[in-house]
Amino acid sequence: PYDFVYLGRMVSEKGVDTLIQAFARVVREAADAKPKLLLIGDGDRMGQMQQLVRTLGVEDNVHFAGRQSGQALVDWVGQGAVGIVPSAWEEPMGGVAIELMAAGRGLVVSERGGLAECAGDAGLVFPNGDADALSDCMLRILAEPQLRHTLGQRALLRAGRFAPERFVDQYIELLRATAQPA
């Protein structure tokens, strides 16, 4: 039931404010589509983000699920179509992005840092902190249903590249090599 899902902490560096501002524009420009946003997580800016949603008048389109774990988290993520990872700072690695891809969710991620590299062809990118560029990506996904499907299929394939079992033999070989007497 949700077009977009955010999963993570609600702290300044994660860019949730940028996401909410972008989504407010999406609601204005694609009102007929009745877009919905799901926010999963909590943090010290949760209250501010709830206030921003009210101030922008999109409270009917946004749901705060709070912190989730285990099967409840899986169930909530399953309700979102496309994952948004709007980090304001340059994330070195996209753990949440990988989790969302493993759930078959295509992505929209900020371009600086490791998120764009992590998402690869399973996501669209926008400049960190640029709410207008993020909303353009979101509007494109709403306008092109096939794109959402394509990104989701690519996400499942791409997530496999990060499966731990792929690296076990490499780690064992590395440890053997470093344990060899000189």
Short mmCIF file of C-alpha atoms in Angstrom, two decimals:
data_model
loop_
_atom_site.label_atom_id
_atom_site.label_comp_id
_atom_site.label_asym_id
_atom_site.label_seq_id
_atom_site.Cartn_x
_atom_site.Cartn_y
_atom_site.Cartn_z
CA PRO A 1 0.00 0.00 0.00
CA TYR A 2 3.03 2.35 0.18
CA ASP A 3 4.77 3.65 -2.92
CA PHE A 4 7.94 4.47 -1.02
CA VAL A 5 9.60 3.17 2.14
CA TYR A 6 12.39 4.59 4.30
CA LEU A 7 14.15 2.34 6.77
CA GLY A 8 16.63 3.77 9.25
CA ARG A 9 17.33 6.12 12.09
CA MET A 10 15.68 9.51 12.22
CA VAL A 11 18.80 11.58 12.77
CA SER A 12 20.11 14.62 10.89
CA GLU A 13 22.66 12.82 8.71
CA LYS A 14 20.10 10.38 7.26
CA GLY A 15 18.25 13.03 5.24
CA VAL A 16 14.72 12.17 6.34
CA ASP A 17 13.82 15.86 6.21
CA THR A 18 14.92 15.96 2.56
CA LEU A 19 12.74 12.92 1.88
CA ILE A 20 9.69 14.46 3.53
CA GLN A 21 10.15 17.75 1.65
CA ALA A 22 10.54 15.85 -1.63
CA PHE A 23 7.50 13.72 -0.88
CA ALA A 24 5.35 16.79 -0.19
CA ARG A 25 6.10 17.95 -3.74
CA VAL A 26 5.26 14.46 -5.05
CA VAL A 27 1.89 14.63 -3.27
CA ARG A 28 1.17 18.03 -4.83
CA GLU A 29 2.22 17.05 -8.36
CA ALA A 30 0.83 13.50 -8.41
CA ALA A 31 -2.28 13.96 -6.27
CA ASP A 32 -4.33 11.66 -8.52
CA ALA A 33 -1.92 8.80 -7.76
CA LYS A 34 -2.51 9.30 -4.01
CA PRO A 35 1.14 8.52 -3.18
CA LYS A 36 1.99 7.00 0.20
CA LEU A 37 5.23 7.04 2.17
CA LEU A 38 6.17 4.61 4.95
CA LEU A 39 8.83 5.65 7.46
CA ILE A 40 10.29 2.83 9.56
CA GLY A 41 12.61 3.75 12.44
CA ASP A 42 13.06 6.19 15.25
CA GLY A 43 15.64 8.58 16.58
CA ASP A 44 16.20 11.95 18.16
CA ARG A 45 14.55 13.77 15.22
CA MET A 46 11.36 11.69 15.15
CA GLY A 47 9.27 14.47 16.68
CA GLN A 48 10.69 17.04 14.27
CA MET A 49 9.93 14.79 11.31
CA GLN A 50 6.35 14.27 12.49
CA GLN A 51 5.98 18.04 12.83
CA LEU A 52 7.44 18.59 9.35
CA VAL A 53 4.87 16.15 7.90
CA ARG A 54 2.07 18.12 9.60
CA THR A 55 3.50 21.49 8.54
CA LEU A 56 3.69 20.36 4.91
CA GLY A 57 0.15 18.99 5.07
CA VAL A 58 0.96 15.42 4.04
CA GLU A 59 0.00 13.60 7.24
CA ASP A 60 -2.67 11.61 5.36
CA ASN A 61 0.00 10.30 2.98
CA VAL A 62 2.74 9.42 5.48
CA HIS A 63 2.84 6.65 8.07
CA PHE A 64 5.41 6.47 10.87
CA ALA A 65 5.80 2.79 11.80
CA GLY A 66 8.42 3.46 14.48
CA ARG A 67 11.25 1.09 15.28
CA GLN A 68 10.65 -2.47 14.10
CA SER A 69 12.59 -5.72 14.23
CA GLY A 70 12.28 -9.37 13.32
CA GLN A 71 9.21 -10.51 11.42
CA ALA A 72 7.42 -7.21 12.05
CA LEU A 73 10.22 -5.40 10.20
CA VAL A 74 10.01 -7.85 7.31
CA ASP A 75 6.24 -7.35 7.16
CA TRP A 76 6.53 -3.56 7.15
CA VAL A 77 9.23 -3.50 4.46
CA GLY A 78 7.03 -5.79 2.38
CA GLN A 79 4.40 -3.05 2.28
CA GLY A 80 6.67 -0.53 0.53
CA ALA A 81 7.28 -0.67 -3.22
CA VAL A 82 10.53 1.31 -3.60
CA GLY A 83 13.15 2.02 -0.94
CA ILE A 84 14.46 5.53 -0.43
CA VAL A 85 17.88 6.03 1.19
CA PRO A 86 18.27 9.84 1.25
CA SER A 87 21.44 10.23 3.32
CA ALA A 88 22.60 13.81 3.68
CA TRP A 89 26.16 12.73 4.42
CA GLU A 90 28.35 10.43 2.35
CA GLU A 91 27.48 6.94 3.58
CA PRO A 92 30.54 4.69 3.24
CA MET A 93 28.42 1.56 2.72
CA GLY A 94 24.74 0.97 2.22
CA GLY A 95 23.71 -1.75 4.67
CA VAL A 96 20.07 -0.66 4.59
CA ALA A 97 20.25 -0.43 0.81
CA ILE A 98 21.40 -4.05 0.63
CA GLU A 99 18.62 -5.14 2.98
CA LEU A 100 16.02 -3.36 0.87
CA MET A 101 17.41 -4.88 -2.34
CA ALA A 102 17.35 -8.35 -0.75
CA ALA A 103 13.64 -7.71 -0.15
CA GLY A 104 13.22 -7.02 -3.87
CA ARG A 105 12.91 -3.27 -3.50
CA GLY A 106 14.39 -1.00 -6.14
CA LEU A 107 16.02 2.08 -4.70
CA VAL A 108 16.40 5.83 -4.88
CA VAL A 109 19.65 6.81 -3.16
CA SER A 110 21.83 9.84 -2.63
CA GLU A 111 24.74 9.88 -5.06
CA ARG A 112 27.78 10.84 -2.95
CA GLY A 113 29.28 8.13 -0.81
CA GLY A 114 28.83 4.39 -1.20
CA LEU A 115 25.07 4.23 -1.71
CA ALA A 116 25.06 4.79 -5.49
CA GLU A 117 27.80 2.20 -5.96
CA CYS A 118 25.92 -0.22 -3.75
CA ALA A 119 22.60 0.26 -5.60
CA GLY A 120 24.13 0.17 -9.08
CA ASP A 121 21.52 -0.47 -11.76
CA ALA A 122 18.90 -1.28 -9.13
CA GLY A 123 18.40 2.36 -8.24
CA LEU A 124 18.05 5.95 -9.27
CA VAL A 125 20.37 8.56 -7.75
CA PHE A 126 20.01 12.18 -6.74
CA PRO A 127 22.44 14.75 -5.27
CA ASN A 128 22.65 14.48 -1.47
CA GLY A 129 20.27 16.93 0.18
CA ASP A 130 18.51 17.94 -3.06
CA ALA A 131 14.78 17.56 -2.36
CA ASP A 132 13.77 18.66 -5.86
CA ALA A 133 15.99 16.07 -7.53
CA LEU A 134 14.70 13.38 -5.14
CA SER A 135 11.10 14.29 -5.91
CA ASP A 136 11.89 14.10 -9.65
CA CYS A 137 13.07 10.50 -9.14
CA MET A 138 9.98 9.66 -7.12
CA LEU A 139 7.66 11.23 -9.70
CA ARG A 140 9.39 9.27 -12.45
CA ILE A 141 8.78 6.02 -10.57
CA LEU A 142 5.10 6.87 -10.15
CA ALA A 143 4.80 7.79 -13.84
CA GLU A 144 6.62 4.66 -15.06
CA PRO A 145 5.23 1.55 -13.30
CA GLN A 146 7.50 -0.70 -15.39
CA LEU A 147 10.53 1.11 -13.95
CA ARG A 148 9.50 0.12 -10.43
CA HIS A 149 9.25 -3.51 -11.55
CA THR A 150 12.59 -3.39 -13.39
CA LEU A 151 14.41 -1.84 -10.41
CA GLY A 152 12.93 -4.47 -8.10
CA GLN A 153 14.10 -7.33 -10.33
CA ARG A 154 17.56 -5.81 -10.59
CA ALA A 155 17.62 -5.34 -6.82
CA LEU A 156 17.13 -9.05 -6.17
CA LEU A 157 19.99 -9.90 -8.52
CA ARG A 158 22.26 -7.19 -7.15
CA ALA A 159 21.67 -8.16 -3.52
CA GLY A 160 23.16 -11.56 -4.29
CA ARG A 161 26.50 -9.87 -4.89
CA PHE A 162 26.60 -9.00 -1.20
CA ALA A 163 25.68 -12.43 0.17
CA PRO A 164 28.14 -13.39 2.95
CA GLU A 165 28.70 -16.87 1.58
CA ARG A 166 30.30 -15.36 -1.53
CA PHE A 167 33.10 -13.99 0.64
CA VAL A 168 33.78 -16.87 3.02
CA ASP A 169 36.33 -18.60 0.78
CA GLN A 170 38.02 -15.29 0.06
CA TYR A 171 38.32 -14.55 3.79
CA ILE A 172 39.69 -18.01 4.51
CA GLU A 173 42.31 -17.63 1.79
CA LEU A 174 43.25 -14.18 3.07
CA LEU A 175 43.64 -15.50 6.62
CA ARG A 176 45.75 -18.42 5.40
CA ALA A 177 47.98 -16.09 3.44
CA THR A 178 48.50 -13.76 6.38
CA ALA A 179 49.06 -16.63 8.82
CA GLN A 180 51.89 -18.09 6.69
CA PRO A 181 55.31 -17.60 8.27
CA ALA A 182 57.43 -15.09 6.40
#
